[in-house]
C-alpha cells in the first residue's frame, strides 16, 4: 500500500497554498491537516452551545432506524440519504432546511467569521484564482449547504463510506451537469475532542474491494 502524502499546516501557512486544490486533484497531495483552524475557545463555545440546545437545527433522519444501538446524529440535512432514491419532494425539503441550518450555525460562532465563512475563504485561497462557491439550485435559485454537523456518541464511529456512489441518485441530476465525478473533496473540523479515541483513519479503499464495514442497508 503506498504511503499517503498528508500536508500538516498552521493557519498562517495554509493561506499561502494558492494551487493546493489542483495538487489534490492531480494526486500530488492526498490530504491536508490545518491545525488550529478555529481557536480552541471558539470551538469550546460552539460545543457548549450544542450541548445546551440543538432544537434549532434541522436534522437528517437515521439511516439505520431498525438498529438497537445509539447512532451518529446528523444536524443539518444531507443531500443524499441512501434510502432516498427520488429527487422531489426530498430536494425541496433539503433546500428549505439550508437557511435555518446556516442561521443556527452562526449562533454557534457569534463573534467574527464562523466555520462556514472560514471554510469558503480557505477554499478560495487554495483555488489558484478559480471561482469557488456553493451550488445554486437552478430551478429555485436557492443554495445548497456546504456542511453538516455530526454528533458522535461514546462508542460510535463514522462508518466507511464514499460520496461518489451517490452520483446515480436522481437528486444528483443537476449537480452531475456541473461537477467532475472523478474526484470528491471532503473536509471536516473537530468541534470537541473526545476523552479517548477519536482517531482519523485514512487509507486506500476502492469500490471493488470486497471487505468493507457496511450496514445492512449498504
Short mmCIF file of C-alpha atoms in Angstrom, two decimals:
data_model
loop_
_atom_site.label_atom_id
_atom_site.label_comp_id
_atom_site.label_asym_id
_atom_site.label_seq_id
_atom_site.Cartn_x
_atom_site.Cartn_y
_atom_site.Cartn_z
CA UNK A 1 0.00 0.00 0.00
CA UNK A 2 1.55 3.37 -0.98
CA UNK A 3 2.22 5.93 1.72
CA UNK A 4 -0.25 8.82 1.81
CA UNK A 5 1.16 12.32 1.34
CA UNK A 6 -0.52 14.48 4.01
CA UNK A 7 0.35 18.16 4.40
CA UNK A 8 0.41 19.41 8.01
CA UNK A 9 -0.14 23.19 8.06
CA UNK A 10 -0.71 26.01 10.50
CA UNK A 11 -3.47 28.54 9.69
CA UNK A 12 -0.77 31.05 8.71
CA UNK A 13 0.84 28.59 6.30
CA UNK A 14 -2.49 27.40 4.91
CA UNK A 15 -3.28 30.72 3.24
CA UNK A 16 -0.06 30.52 1.21
CA UNK A 17 -1.02 27.40 -0.80
CA UNK A 18 -2.56 29.05 -3.88
CA UNK A 19 -2.94 25.93 -6.03
CA UNK A 20 -3.50 23.26 -3.39
CA UNK A 21 -6.87 22.11 -4.74
CA UNK A 22 -5.26 21.30 -8.08
CA UNK A 23 -2.45 19.41 -6.33
CA UNK A 24 -5.05 17.29 -4.53
CA UNK A 25 -6.97 16.67 -7.76
CA UNK A 26 -3.75 15.66 -9.55
CA UNK A 27 -2.90 13.25 -6.70
CA UNK A 28 0.21 15.19 -5.75
CA UNK A 29 -1.24 15.61 -2.25
CA UNK A 30 -3.59 13.11 -0.58
CA UNK A 31 -4.84 15.25 2.28
CA UNK A 32 -4.29 18.36 4.37
CA UNK A 33 -4.40 18.96 8.13
CA UNK A 34 -4.82 22.60 9.21
CA UNK A 35 -4.12 22.69 12.96
CA UNK A 36 -5.92 25.38 14.93
CA UNK A 37 -8.29 26.17 12.06
CA UNK A 38 -10.55 27.79 14.67
CA UNK A 39 -9.24 28.77 18.14
CA UNK A 40 -9.94 26.26 20.96
CA UNK A 41 -12.04 28.79 22.90
CA UNK A 42 -14.26 29.29 19.87
CA UNK A 43 -14.74 25.54 19.48
CA UNK A 44 -15.41 25.12 23.22
CA UNK A 45 -18.13 27.76 22.99
CA UNK A 46 -19.71 26.03 19.99
CA UNK A 47 -19.64 22.65 21.77
CA UNK A 48 -21.28 24.14 24.87
CA UNK A 49 -23.99 25.73 22.73
CA UNK A 50 -24.68 22.40 21.03
CA UNK A 51 -24.95 20.63 24.38
CA UNK A 52 -27.46 23.21 25.64
CA UNK A 53 -29.86 23.08 22.75
CA UNK A 54 -29.93 21.54 19.27
CA UNK A 55 -33.63 22.14 18.58
CA UNK A 56 -32.90 24.96 16.13
CA UNK A 57 -31.11 22.58 13.79
CA UNK A 58 -32.91 20.65 11.04
CA UNK A 59 -31.85 17.01 11.23
CA UNK A 60 -31.34 14.13 8.84
CA UNK A 61 -33.22 11.01 9.87
CA UNK A 62 -31.29 7.91 10.86
CA UNK A 63 -30.17 5.65 8.04
CA UNK A 64 -30.50 2.57 10.27
CA UNK A 65 -33.68 3.11 12.24
CA UNK A 66 -34.08 -0.61 12.99
CA UNK A 67 -30.79 -0.86 14.93
CA UNK A 68 -30.93 -1.01 18.72
CA UNK A 69 -27.65 0.82 19.26
CA UNK A 70 -27.08 4.54 19.64
CA UNK A 71 -26.03 6.11 16.37
CA UNK A 72 -24.38 9.19 14.96
CA UNK A 73 -26.76 12.16 14.84
CA UNK A 74 -26.70 14.45 11.80
CA UNK A 75 -27.56 18.12 12.35
CA UNK A 76 -28.50 19.66 9.05
CA UNK A 77 -29.93 17.68 6.15
CA UNK A 78 -27.64 15.66 3.94
CA UNK A 79 -28.46 15.86 0.26
CA UNK A 80 -28.25 12.11 -0.31
CA UNK A 81 -29.51 9.79 2.43
CA UNK A 82 -29.04 6.34 0.91
CA UNK A 83 -32.68 5.39 1.35
CA UNK A 84 -33.80 8.39 -0.74
CA UNK A 85 -33.93 7.34 -4.39
CA UNK A 86 -36.01 10.10 -5.91
CA UNK A 87 -35.44 13.82 -6.41
CA UNK A 88 -38.68 15.50 -5.30
CA UNK A 89 -40.07 16.17 -2.70
CA UNK A 90 -36.88 15.42 -0.73
CA UNK A 91 -34.92 18.05 -2.67
CA UNK A 92 -37.50 20.67 -1.68
CA UNK A 93 -37.22 19.66 1.99
CA UNK A 94 -33.44 19.85 1.73
CA UNK A 95 -33.45 23.33 0.16
CA UNK A 96 -35.90 24.59 2.79
CA UNK A 97 -33.53 23.39 5.55
CA UNK A 98 -30.46 25.30 4.34
CA UNK A 99 -31.28 28.78 5.69
CA UNK A 100 -32.36 27.56 9.19
CA UNK A 101 -29.22 25.42 9.42
CA UNK A 102 -26.89 28.27 8.50
CA UNK A 103 -28.68 30.61 10.93
CA UNK A 104 -28.24 28.06 13.73
CA UNK A 105 -24.56 27.63 12.78
CA UNK A 106 -23.95 31.36 13.09
CA UNK A 107 -25.25 31.25 16.66
CA UNK A 108 -22.54 28.69 17.45
CA UNK A 109 -19.89 31.18 16.28
CA UNK A 110 -21.34 34.57 17.31
CA UNK A 111 -18.16 36.63 17.01
CA UNK A 112 -16.22 37.21 13.81
CA UNK A 113 -16.18 34.75 10.94
CA UNK A 114 -17.82 31.43 11.64
CA UNK A 115 -16.98 27.95 10.42
CA UNK A 116 -18.72 28.19 7.05
CA UNK A 117 -17.18 31.56 6.20
CA UNK A 118 -13.68 30.35 7.08
CA UNK A 119 -14.07 27.18 5.02
CA UNK A 120 -15.21 29.16 2.00
CA UNK A 121 -12.33 31.61 2.33
CA UNK A 122 -9.78 28.81 2.72
CA UNK A 123 -11.05 27.07 -0.42
CA UNK A 124 -10.74 30.35 -2.31
CA UNK A 125 -7.15 30.68 -1.07
CA UNK A 126 -6.41 27.19 -2.44
CA UNK A 127 -8.25 27.52 -5.75
CA UNK A 128 -5.49 29.23 -7.74
CA UNK A 129 -7.82 32.04 -8.75
CA UNK A 130 -10.56 29.68 -9.94
CA UNK A 131 -14.10 30.62 -8.89
CA UNK A 132 -15.47 28.88 -5.79
CA UNK A 133 -18.93 28.83 -4.30
CA UNK A 134 -21.86 26.78 -3.07
CA UNK A 135 -24.00 25.13 -5.75
CA UNK A 136 -27.22 27.02 -6.55
CA UNK A 137 -30.32 25.01 -7.40
CA UNK A 138 -31.16 26.02 -10.99
CA UNK A 139 -34.89 25.58 -10.50
CA UNK A 140 -35.34 27.83 -7.48
CA UNK A 141 -32.16 29.89 -7.16
CA UNK A 142 -31.63 28.62 -3.61
CA UNK A 143 -28.22 27.48 -2.35
CA UNK A 144 -27.12 24.08 -1.17
CA UNK A 145 -25.27 23.88 2.16
CA UNK A 146 -21.51 23.19 2.32
CA UNK A 147 -21.60 21.15 5.53
CA UNK A 148 -23.49 19.36 8.28
CA UNK A 149 -22.67 18.69 11.94
CA UNK A 150 -22.20 15.11 13.16
CA UNK A 151 -22.70 14.28 16.85
CA UNK A 152 -20.85 11.04 17.64
CA UNK A 153 -22.00 9.45 20.94
CA UNK A 154 -19.48 7.45 23.04
CA UNK A 155 -18.70 4.11 21.42
CA UNK A 156 -19.95 5.17 17.99
CA UNK A 157 -17.96 5.86 14.85
CA UNK A 158 -18.44 7.20 11.37
CA UNK A 159 -18.65 4.19 9.03
CA UNK A 160 -16.50 3.81 5.95
CA UNK A 161 -18.27 5.44 3.04
CA UNK A 162 -17.68 7.16 -0.27
CA UNK A 163 -19.70 10.05 -1.61
CA UNK A 164 -19.06 9.09 -5.23
CA UNK A 165 -21.52 6.20 -5.06
CA UNK A 166 -24.35 8.73 -4.67
CA UNK A 167 -23.93 10.10 -8.18
CA UNK A 168 -26.50 7.70 -9.61
CA UNK A 169 -29.28 9.05 -7.37
CA UNK A 170 -31.92 11.20 -9.03
CA UNK A 171 -31.32 14.07 -6.63
CA UNK A 172 -27.84 14.47 -8.14
CA UNK A 173 -29.13 15.17 -11.66
CA UNK A 174 -28.48 18.92 -11.58
CA UNK A 175 -25.15 18.52 -9.77
CA UNK A 176 -23.90 15.96 -12.29
CA UNK A 177 -24.20 18.60 -15.00
CA UNK A 178 -21.50 20.76 -13.39
CA UNK A 179 -19.27 18.59 -11.19
CA UNK A 180 -16.35 16.35 -12.09
CA UNK A 181 -17.37 12.86 -10.96
CA UNK A 182 -13.81 11.52 -10.87
CA UNK A 183 -12.92 13.06 -7.52
CA UNK A 184 -14.57 14.15 -4.30
CA UNK A 185 -13.01 16.61 -1.85
CA UNK A 186 -14.24 16.22 1.73
CA UNK A 187 -13.44 18.32 4.78
CA UNK A 188 -14.22 18.25 8.47
CA UNK A 189 -13.31 20.13 11.63
CA UNK A 190 -13.47 18.71 15.16
CA UNK A 191 -15.65 20.87 17.42
CA UNK A 192 -14.99 18.87 20.59
CA UNK A 193 -12.16 16.40 21.04
CA UNK A 194 -13.17 13.06 22.63
CA UNK A 195 -11.90 11.96 26.04
CA UNK A 196 -10.32 8.95 24.32
CA UNK A 197 -10.10 7.59 20.80
CA UNK A 198 -11.25 9.84 18.00
CA UNK A 199 -8.53 8.86 15.56
CA UNK A 200 -8.98 9.69 11.90
CA UNK A 201 -8.01 6.68 9.79
CA UNK A 202 -7.22 7.46 6.15
CA UNK A 203 -6.40 4.59 3.82
CA UNK A 204 -6.81 3.39 0.26
CA UNK A 205 -10.08 1.59 -0.46
CA UNK A 206 -11.56 1.11 -3.92
CA UNK A 207 -15.16 0.40 -4.85
CA UNK A 208 -14.32 -3.16 -5.80
CA UNK A 209 -12.58 -4.07 -2.54
CA UNK A 210 -14.69 -6.97 -1.18
CA UNK A 211 -14.42 -6.44 2.58
CA UNK A 212 -15.93 -3.18 3.76
CA UNK A 213 -17.66 -2.45 7.09
CA UNK A 214 -21.19 -1.90 5.81
CA UNK A 215 -24.60 -1.80 7.48
CA UNK A 216 -27.45 -3.98 6.20
CA UNK A 217 -28.83 -1.14 4.08
CA UNK A 218 -25.46 -0.69 2.30
#
